[in-house]
PDB file of N, CA and C in Angstrom:
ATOM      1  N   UNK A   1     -10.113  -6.960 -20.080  1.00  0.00           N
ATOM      2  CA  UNK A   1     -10.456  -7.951 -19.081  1.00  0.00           C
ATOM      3  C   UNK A   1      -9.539  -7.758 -17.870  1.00  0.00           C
ATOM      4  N   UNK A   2     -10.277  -7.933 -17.049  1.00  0.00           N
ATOM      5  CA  UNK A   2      -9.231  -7.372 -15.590  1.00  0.00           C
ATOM      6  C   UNK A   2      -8.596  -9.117 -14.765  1.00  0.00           C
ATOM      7  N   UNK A   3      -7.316  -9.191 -14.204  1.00  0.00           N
ATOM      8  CA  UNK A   3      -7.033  -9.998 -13.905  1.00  0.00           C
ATOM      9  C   UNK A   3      -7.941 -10.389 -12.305  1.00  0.00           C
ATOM     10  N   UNK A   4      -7.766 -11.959 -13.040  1.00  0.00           N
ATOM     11  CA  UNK A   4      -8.942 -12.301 -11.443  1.00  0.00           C
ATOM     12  C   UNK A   4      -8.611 -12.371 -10.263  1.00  0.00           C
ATOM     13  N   UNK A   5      -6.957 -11.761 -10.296  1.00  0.00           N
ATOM     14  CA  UNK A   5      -6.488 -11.564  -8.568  1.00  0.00           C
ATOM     15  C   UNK A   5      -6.531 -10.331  -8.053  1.00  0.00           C
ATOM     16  N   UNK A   6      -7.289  -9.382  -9.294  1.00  0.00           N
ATOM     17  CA  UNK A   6      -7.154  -8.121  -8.258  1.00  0.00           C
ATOM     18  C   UNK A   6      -8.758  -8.194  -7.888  1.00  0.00           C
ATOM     19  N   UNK A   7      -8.958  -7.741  -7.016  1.00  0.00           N
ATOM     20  CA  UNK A   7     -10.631  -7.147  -6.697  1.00  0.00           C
ATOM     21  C   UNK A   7     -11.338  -5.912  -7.574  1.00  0.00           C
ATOM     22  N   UNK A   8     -12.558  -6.310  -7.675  1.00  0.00           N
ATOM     23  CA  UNK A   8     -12.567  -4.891  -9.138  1.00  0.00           C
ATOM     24  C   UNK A   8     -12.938  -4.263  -8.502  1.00  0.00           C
ATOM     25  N   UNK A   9     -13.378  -3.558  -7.131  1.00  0.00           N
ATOM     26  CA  UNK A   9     -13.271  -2.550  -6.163  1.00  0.00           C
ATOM     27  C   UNK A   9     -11.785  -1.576  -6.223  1.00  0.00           C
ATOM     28  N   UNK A  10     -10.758  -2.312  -6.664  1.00  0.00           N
ATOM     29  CA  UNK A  10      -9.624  -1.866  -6.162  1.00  0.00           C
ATOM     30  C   UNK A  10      -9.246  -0.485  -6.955  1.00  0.00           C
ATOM     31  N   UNK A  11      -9.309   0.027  -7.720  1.00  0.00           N
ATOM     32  CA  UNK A  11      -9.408   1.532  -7.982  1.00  0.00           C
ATOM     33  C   UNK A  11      -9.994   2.230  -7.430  1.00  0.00           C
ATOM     34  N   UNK A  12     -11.499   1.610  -7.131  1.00  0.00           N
ATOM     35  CA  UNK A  12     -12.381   3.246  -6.750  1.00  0.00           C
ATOM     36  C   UNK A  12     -11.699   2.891  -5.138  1.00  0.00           C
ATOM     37  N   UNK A  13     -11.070   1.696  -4.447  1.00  0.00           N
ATOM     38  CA  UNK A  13     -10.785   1.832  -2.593  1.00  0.00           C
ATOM     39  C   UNK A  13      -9.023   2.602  -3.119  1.00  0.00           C
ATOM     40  N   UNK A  14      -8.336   2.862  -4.217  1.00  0.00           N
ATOM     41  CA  UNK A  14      -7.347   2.878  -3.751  1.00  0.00           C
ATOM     42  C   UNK A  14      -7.817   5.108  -4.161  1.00  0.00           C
ATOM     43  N   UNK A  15      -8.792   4.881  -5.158  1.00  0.00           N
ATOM     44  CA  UNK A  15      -8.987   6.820  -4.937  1.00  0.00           C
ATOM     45  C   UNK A  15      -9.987   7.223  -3.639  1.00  0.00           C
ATOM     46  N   UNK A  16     -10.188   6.429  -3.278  1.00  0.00           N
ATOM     47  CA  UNK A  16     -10.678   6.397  -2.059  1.00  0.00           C
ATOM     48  C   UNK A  16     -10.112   6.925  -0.682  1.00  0.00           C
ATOM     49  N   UNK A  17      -8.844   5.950  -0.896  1.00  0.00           N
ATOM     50  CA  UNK A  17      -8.069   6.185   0.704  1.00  0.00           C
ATOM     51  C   UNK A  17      -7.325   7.309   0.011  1.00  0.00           C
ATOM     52  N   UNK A  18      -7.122   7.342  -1.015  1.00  0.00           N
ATOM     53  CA  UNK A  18      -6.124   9.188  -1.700  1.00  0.00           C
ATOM     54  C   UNK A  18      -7.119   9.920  -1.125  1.00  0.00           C
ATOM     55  N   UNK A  19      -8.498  10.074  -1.217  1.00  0.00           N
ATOM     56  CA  UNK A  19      -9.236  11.139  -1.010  1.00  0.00           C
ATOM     57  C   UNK A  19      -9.032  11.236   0.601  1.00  0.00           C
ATOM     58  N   UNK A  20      -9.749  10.320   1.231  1.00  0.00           N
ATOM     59  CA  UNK A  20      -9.436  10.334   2.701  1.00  0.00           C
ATOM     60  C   UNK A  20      -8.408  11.020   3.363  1.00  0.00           C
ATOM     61  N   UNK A  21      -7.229  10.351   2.916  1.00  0.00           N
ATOM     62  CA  UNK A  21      -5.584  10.522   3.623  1.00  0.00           C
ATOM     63  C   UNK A  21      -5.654  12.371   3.282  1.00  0.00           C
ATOM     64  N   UNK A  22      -6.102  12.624   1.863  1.00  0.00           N
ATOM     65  CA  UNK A  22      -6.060  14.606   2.029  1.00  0.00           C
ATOM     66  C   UNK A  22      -7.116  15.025   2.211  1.00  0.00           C
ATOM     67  N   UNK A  23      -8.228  14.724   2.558  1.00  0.00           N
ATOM     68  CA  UNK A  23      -9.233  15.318   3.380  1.00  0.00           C
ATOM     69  C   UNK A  23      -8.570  15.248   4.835  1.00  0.00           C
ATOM     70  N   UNK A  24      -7.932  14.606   4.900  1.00  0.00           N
ATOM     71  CA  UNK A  24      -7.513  14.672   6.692  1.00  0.00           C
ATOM     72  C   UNK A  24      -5.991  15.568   6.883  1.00  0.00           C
ATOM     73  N   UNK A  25      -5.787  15.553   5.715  1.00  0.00           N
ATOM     74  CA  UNK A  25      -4.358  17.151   5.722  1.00  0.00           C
ATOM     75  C   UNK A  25      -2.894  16.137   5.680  1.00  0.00           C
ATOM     76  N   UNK A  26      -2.910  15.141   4.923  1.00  0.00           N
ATOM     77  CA  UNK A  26      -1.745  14.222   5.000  1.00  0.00           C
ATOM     78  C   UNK A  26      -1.289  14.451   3.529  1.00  0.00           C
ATOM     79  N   UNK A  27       0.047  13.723   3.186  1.00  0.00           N
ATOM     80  CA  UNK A  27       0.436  14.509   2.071  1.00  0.00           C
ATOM     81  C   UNK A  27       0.896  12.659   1.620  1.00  0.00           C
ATOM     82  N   UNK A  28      -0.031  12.863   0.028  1.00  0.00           N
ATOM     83  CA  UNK A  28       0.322  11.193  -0.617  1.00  0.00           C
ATOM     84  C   UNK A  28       1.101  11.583  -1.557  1.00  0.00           C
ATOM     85  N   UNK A  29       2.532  11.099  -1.614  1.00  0.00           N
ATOM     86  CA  UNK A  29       3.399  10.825  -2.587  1.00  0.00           C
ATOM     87  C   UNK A  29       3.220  10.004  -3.880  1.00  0.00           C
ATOM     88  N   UNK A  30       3.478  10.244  -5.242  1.00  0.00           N
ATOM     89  CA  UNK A  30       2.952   9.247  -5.942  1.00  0.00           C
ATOM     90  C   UNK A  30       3.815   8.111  -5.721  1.00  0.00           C
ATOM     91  N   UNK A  31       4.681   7.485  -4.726  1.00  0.00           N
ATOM     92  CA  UNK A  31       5.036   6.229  -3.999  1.00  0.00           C
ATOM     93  C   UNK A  31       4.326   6.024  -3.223  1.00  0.00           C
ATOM     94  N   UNK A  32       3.686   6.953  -2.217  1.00  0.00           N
ATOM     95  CA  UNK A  32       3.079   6.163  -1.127  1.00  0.00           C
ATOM     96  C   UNK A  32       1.542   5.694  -1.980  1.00  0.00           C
ATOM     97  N   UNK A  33       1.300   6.867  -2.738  1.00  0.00           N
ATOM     98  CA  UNK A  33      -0.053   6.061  -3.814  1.00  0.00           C
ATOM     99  C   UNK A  33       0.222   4.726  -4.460  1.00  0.00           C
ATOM    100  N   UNK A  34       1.229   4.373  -4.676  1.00  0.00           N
ATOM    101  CA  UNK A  34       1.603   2.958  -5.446  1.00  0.00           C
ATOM    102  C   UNK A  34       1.469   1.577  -4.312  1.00  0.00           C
ATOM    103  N   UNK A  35       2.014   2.416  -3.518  1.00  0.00           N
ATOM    104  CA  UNK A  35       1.897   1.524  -2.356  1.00  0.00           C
ATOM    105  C   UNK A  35       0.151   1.079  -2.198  1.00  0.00           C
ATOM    106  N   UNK A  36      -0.494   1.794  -1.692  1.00  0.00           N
ATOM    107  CA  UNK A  36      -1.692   1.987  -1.719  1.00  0.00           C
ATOM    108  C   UNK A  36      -2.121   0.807  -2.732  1.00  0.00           C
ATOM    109  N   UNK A  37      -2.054   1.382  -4.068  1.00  0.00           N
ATOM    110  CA  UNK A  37      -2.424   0.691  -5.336  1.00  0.00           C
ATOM    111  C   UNK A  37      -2.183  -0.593  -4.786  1.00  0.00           C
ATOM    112  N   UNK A  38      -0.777  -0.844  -4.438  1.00  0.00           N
ATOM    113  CA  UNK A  38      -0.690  -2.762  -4.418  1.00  0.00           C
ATOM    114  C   UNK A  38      -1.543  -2.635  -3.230  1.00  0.00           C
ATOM    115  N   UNK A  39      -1.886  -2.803  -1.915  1.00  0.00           N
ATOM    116  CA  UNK A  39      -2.626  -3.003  -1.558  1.00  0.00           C
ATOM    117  C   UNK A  39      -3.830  -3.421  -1.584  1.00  0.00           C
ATOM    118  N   UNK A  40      -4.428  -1.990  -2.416  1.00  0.00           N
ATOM    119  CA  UNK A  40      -5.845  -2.330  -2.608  1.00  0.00           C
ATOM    120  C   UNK A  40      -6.073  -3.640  -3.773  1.00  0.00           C
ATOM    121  N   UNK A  41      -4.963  -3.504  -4.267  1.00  0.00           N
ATOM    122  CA  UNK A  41      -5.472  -4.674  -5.686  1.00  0.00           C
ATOM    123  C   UNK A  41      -4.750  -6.075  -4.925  1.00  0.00           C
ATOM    124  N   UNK A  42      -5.039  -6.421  -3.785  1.00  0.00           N
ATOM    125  CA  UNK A  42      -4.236  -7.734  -3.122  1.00  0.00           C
ATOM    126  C   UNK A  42      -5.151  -8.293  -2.504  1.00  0.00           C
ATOM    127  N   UNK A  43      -5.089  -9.722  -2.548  1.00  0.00           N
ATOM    128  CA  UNK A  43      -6.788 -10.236  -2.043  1.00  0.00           C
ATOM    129  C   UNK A  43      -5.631 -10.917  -0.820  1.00  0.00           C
ATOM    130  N   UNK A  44      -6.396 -10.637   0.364  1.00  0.00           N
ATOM    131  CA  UNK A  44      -6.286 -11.381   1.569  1.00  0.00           C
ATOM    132  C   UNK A  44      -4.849 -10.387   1.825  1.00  0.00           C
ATOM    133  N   UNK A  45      -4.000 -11.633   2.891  1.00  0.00           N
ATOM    134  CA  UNK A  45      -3.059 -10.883   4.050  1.00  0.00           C
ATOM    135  C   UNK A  45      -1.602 -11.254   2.786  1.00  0.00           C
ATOM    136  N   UNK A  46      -1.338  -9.542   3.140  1.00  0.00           N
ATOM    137  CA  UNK A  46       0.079  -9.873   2.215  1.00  0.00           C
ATOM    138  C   UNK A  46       1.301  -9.254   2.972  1.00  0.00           C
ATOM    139  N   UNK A  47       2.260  -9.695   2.822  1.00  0.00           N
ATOM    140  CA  UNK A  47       3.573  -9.524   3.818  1.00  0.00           C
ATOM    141  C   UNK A  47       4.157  -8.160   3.364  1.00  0.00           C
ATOM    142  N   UNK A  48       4.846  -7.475   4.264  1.00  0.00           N
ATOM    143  CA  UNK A  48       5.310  -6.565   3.496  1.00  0.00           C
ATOM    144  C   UNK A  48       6.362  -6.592   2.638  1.00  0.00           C
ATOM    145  N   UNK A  49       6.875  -7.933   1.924  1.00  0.00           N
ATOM    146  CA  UNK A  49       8.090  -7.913   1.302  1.00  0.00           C
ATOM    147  C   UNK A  49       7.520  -8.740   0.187  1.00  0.00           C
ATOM    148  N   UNK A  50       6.285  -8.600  -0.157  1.00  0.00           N
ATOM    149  CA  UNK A  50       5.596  -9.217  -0.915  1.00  0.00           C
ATOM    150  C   UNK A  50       4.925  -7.926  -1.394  1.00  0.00           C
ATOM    151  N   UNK A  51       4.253  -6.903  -0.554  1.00  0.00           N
ATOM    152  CA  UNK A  51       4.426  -5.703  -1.081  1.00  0.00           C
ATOM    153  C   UNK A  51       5.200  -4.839  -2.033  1.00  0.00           C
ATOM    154  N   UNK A  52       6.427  -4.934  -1.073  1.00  0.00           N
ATOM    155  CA  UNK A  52       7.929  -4.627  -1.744  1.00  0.00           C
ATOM    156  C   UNK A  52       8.031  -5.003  -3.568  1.00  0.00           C
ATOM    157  N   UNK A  53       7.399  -6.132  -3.619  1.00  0.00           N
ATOM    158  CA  UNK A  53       7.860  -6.858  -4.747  1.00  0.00           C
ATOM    159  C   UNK A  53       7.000  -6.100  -5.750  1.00  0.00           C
ATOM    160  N   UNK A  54       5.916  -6.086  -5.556  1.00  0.00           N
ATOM    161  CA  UNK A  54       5.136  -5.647  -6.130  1.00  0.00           C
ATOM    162  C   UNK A  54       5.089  -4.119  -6.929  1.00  0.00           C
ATOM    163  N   UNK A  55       5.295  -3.409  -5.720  1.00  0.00           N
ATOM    164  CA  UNK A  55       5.492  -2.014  -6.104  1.00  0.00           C
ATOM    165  C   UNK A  55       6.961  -1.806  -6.669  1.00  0.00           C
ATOM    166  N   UNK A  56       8.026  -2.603  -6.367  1.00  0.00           N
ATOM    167  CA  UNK A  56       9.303  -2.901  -7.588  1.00  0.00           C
ATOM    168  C   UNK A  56       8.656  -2.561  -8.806  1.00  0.00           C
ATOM    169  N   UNK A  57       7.958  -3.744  -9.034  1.00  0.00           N
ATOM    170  CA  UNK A  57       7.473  -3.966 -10.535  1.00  0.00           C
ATOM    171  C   UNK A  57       6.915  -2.820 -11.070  1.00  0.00           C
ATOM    172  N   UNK A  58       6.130  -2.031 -10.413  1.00  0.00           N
ATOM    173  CA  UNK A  58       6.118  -1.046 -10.808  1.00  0.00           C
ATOM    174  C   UNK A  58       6.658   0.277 -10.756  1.00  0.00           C
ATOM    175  N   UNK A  59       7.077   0.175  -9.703  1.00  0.00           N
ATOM    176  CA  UNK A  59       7.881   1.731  -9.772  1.00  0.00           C
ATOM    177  C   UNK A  59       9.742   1.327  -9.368  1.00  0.00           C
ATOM    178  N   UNK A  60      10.127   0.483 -10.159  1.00  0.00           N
ATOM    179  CA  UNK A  60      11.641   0.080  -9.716  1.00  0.00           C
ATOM    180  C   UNK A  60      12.222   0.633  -8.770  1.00  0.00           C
ATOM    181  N   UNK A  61      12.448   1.940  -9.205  1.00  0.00           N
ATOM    182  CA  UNK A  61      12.727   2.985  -8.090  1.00  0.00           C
ATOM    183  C   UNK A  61      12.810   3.194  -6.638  1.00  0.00           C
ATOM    184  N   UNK A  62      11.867   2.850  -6.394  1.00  0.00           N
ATOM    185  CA  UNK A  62      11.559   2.658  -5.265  1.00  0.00           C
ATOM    186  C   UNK A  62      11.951   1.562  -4.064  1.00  0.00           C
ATOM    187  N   UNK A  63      12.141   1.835  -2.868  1.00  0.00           N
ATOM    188  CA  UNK A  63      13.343   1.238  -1.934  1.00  0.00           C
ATOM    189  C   UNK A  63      12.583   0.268  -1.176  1.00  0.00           C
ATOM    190  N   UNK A  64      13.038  -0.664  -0.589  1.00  0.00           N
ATOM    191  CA  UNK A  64      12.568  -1.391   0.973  1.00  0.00           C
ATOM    192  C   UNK A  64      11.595  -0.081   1.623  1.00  0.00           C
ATOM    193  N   UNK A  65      13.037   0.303   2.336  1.00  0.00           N
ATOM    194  CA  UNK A  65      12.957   1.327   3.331  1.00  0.00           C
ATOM    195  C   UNK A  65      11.251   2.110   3.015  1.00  0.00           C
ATOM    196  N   UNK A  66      11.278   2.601   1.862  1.00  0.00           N
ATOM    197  CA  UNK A  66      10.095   3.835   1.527  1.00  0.00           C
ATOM    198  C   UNK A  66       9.214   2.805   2.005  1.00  0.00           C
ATOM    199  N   UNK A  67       8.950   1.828   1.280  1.00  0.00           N
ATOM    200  CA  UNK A  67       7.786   0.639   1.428  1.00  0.00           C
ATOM    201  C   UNK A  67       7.040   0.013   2.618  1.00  0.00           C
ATOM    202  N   UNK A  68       8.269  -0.064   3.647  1.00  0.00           N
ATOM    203  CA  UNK A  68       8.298   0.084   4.836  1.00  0.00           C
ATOM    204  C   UNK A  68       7.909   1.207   5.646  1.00  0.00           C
ATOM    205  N   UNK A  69       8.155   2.411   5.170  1.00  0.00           N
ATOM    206  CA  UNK A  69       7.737   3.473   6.270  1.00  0.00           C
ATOM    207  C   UNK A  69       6.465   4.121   5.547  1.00  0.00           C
ATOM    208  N   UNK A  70       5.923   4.104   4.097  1.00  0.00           N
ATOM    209  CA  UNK A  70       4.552   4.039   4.049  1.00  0.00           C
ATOM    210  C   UNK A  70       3.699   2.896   4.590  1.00  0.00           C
ATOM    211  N   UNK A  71       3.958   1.582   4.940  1.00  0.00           N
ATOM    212  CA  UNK A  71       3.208   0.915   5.325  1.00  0.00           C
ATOM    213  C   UNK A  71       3.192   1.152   6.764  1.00  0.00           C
ATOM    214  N   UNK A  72       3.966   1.509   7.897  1.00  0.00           N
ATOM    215  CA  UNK A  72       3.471   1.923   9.134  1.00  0.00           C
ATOM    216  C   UNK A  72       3.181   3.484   9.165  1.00  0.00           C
ATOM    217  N   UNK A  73       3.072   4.220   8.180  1.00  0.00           N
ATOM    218  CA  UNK A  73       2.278   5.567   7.991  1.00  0.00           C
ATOM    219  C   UNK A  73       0.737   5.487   7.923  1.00  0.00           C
ATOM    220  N   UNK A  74       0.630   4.295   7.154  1.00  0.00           N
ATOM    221  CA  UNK A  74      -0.780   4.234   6.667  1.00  0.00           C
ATOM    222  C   UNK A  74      -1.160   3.267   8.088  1.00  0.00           C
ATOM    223  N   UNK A  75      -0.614   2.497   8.459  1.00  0.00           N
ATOM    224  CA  UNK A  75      -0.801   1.601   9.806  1.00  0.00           C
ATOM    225  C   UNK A  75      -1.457   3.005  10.599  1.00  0.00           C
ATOM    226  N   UNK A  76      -0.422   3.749  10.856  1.00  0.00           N
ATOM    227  CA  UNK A  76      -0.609   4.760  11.818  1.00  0.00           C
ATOM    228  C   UNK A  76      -1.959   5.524  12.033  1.00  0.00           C
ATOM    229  N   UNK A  77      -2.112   5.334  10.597  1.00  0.00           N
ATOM    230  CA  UNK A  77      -3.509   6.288  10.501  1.00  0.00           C
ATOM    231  C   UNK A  77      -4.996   5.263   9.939  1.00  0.00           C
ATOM    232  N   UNK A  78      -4.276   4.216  10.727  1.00  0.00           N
ATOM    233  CA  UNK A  78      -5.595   2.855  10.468  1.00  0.00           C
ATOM    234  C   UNK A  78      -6.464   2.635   9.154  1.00  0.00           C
ATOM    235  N   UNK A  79      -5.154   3.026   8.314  1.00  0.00           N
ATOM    236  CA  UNK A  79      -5.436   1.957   6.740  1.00  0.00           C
ATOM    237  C   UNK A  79      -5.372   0.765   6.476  1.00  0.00           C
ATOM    238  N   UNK A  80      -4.094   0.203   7.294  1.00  0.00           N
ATOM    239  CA  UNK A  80      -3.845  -1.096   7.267  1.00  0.00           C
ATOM    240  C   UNK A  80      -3.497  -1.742   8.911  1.00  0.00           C
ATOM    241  N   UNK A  81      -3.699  -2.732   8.951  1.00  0.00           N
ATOM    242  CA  UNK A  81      -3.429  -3.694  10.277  1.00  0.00           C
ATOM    243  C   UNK A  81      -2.014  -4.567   9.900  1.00  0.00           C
ATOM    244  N   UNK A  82      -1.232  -3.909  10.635  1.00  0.00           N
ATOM    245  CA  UNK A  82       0.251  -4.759  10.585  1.00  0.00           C
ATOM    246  C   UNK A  82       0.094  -5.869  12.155  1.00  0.00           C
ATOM    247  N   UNK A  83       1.082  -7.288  11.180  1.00  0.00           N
ATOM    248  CA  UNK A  83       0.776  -8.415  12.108  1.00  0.00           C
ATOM    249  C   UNK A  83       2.250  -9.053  12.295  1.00  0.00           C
ATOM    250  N   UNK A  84       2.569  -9.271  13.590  1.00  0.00           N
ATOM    251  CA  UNK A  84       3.620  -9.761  13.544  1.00  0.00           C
ATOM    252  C   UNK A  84       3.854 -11.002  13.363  1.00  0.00           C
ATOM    253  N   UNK A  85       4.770 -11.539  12.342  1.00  0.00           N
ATOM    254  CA  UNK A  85       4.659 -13.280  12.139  1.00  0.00           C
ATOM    255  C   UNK A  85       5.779 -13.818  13.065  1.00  0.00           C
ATOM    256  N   UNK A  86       6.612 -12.833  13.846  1.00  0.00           N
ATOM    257  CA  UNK A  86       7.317 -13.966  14.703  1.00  0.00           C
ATOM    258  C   UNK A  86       8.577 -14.669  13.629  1.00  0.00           C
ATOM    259  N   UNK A  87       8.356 -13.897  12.331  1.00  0.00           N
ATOM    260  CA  UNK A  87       9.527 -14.815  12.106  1.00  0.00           C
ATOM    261  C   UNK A  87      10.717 -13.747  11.711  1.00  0.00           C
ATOM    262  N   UNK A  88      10.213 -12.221  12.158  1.00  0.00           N
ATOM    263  CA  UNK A  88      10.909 -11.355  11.689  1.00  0.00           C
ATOM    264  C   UNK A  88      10.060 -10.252  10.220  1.00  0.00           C
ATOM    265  N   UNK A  89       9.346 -11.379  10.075  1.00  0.00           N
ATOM    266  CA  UNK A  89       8.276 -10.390   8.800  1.00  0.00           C
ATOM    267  C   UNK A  89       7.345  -9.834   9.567  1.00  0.00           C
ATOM    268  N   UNK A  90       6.909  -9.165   8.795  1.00  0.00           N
ATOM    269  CA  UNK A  90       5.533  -8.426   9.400  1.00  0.00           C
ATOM    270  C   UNK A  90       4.100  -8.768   8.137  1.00  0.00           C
ATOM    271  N   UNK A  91       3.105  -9.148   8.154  1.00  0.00           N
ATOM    272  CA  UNK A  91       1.980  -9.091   7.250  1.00  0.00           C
ATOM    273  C   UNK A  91       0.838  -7.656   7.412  1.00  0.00           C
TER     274      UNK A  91
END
């Protein structure tokens, strides 16, 4: 049974944007794929330190910083829409 906060789209959009991002000659890390993953399985606008949290949980390892510079990578290449909240976060 799949939990009712992810979208059940969210596998085939997160092999989706993998396929995309290397059809276009970009190189996905299996971090920046995790990243991805929380994304796609996130309903509505999520902050990036809510991101952060997320991809913790799964890949501990993994830093602010990385989380941060895959999310304006993928910004860059109009995966995601970054929003400024003015309070210092970004969504």
């Amino acid at each position: 049974m799949q939990d009712s906060n992810i979208p059940e789209d969210a596998p085939s959009r997160t092999v989706a944007i993998d396929r995309e991002l290397r059809a276009r000659g970009h190189r996905v890390t299996p971090r920046r794929l995790v990243v991805v993953s929380v994304l796609t399985a996130s309903k509505g606008h999520v902050t990036g330190d809510e991101v952060l949290l997320k991809v913790k949980a799964l890949n501990p390892s993994t830093n602010k910083t990385t989380v941060y510079r895959t999310l304006t990578w993928l910004s860059d290449r109009g995966f995601v829409a970054v929003t400024d909240l003015g309070s210092g976060g970004l969504e």
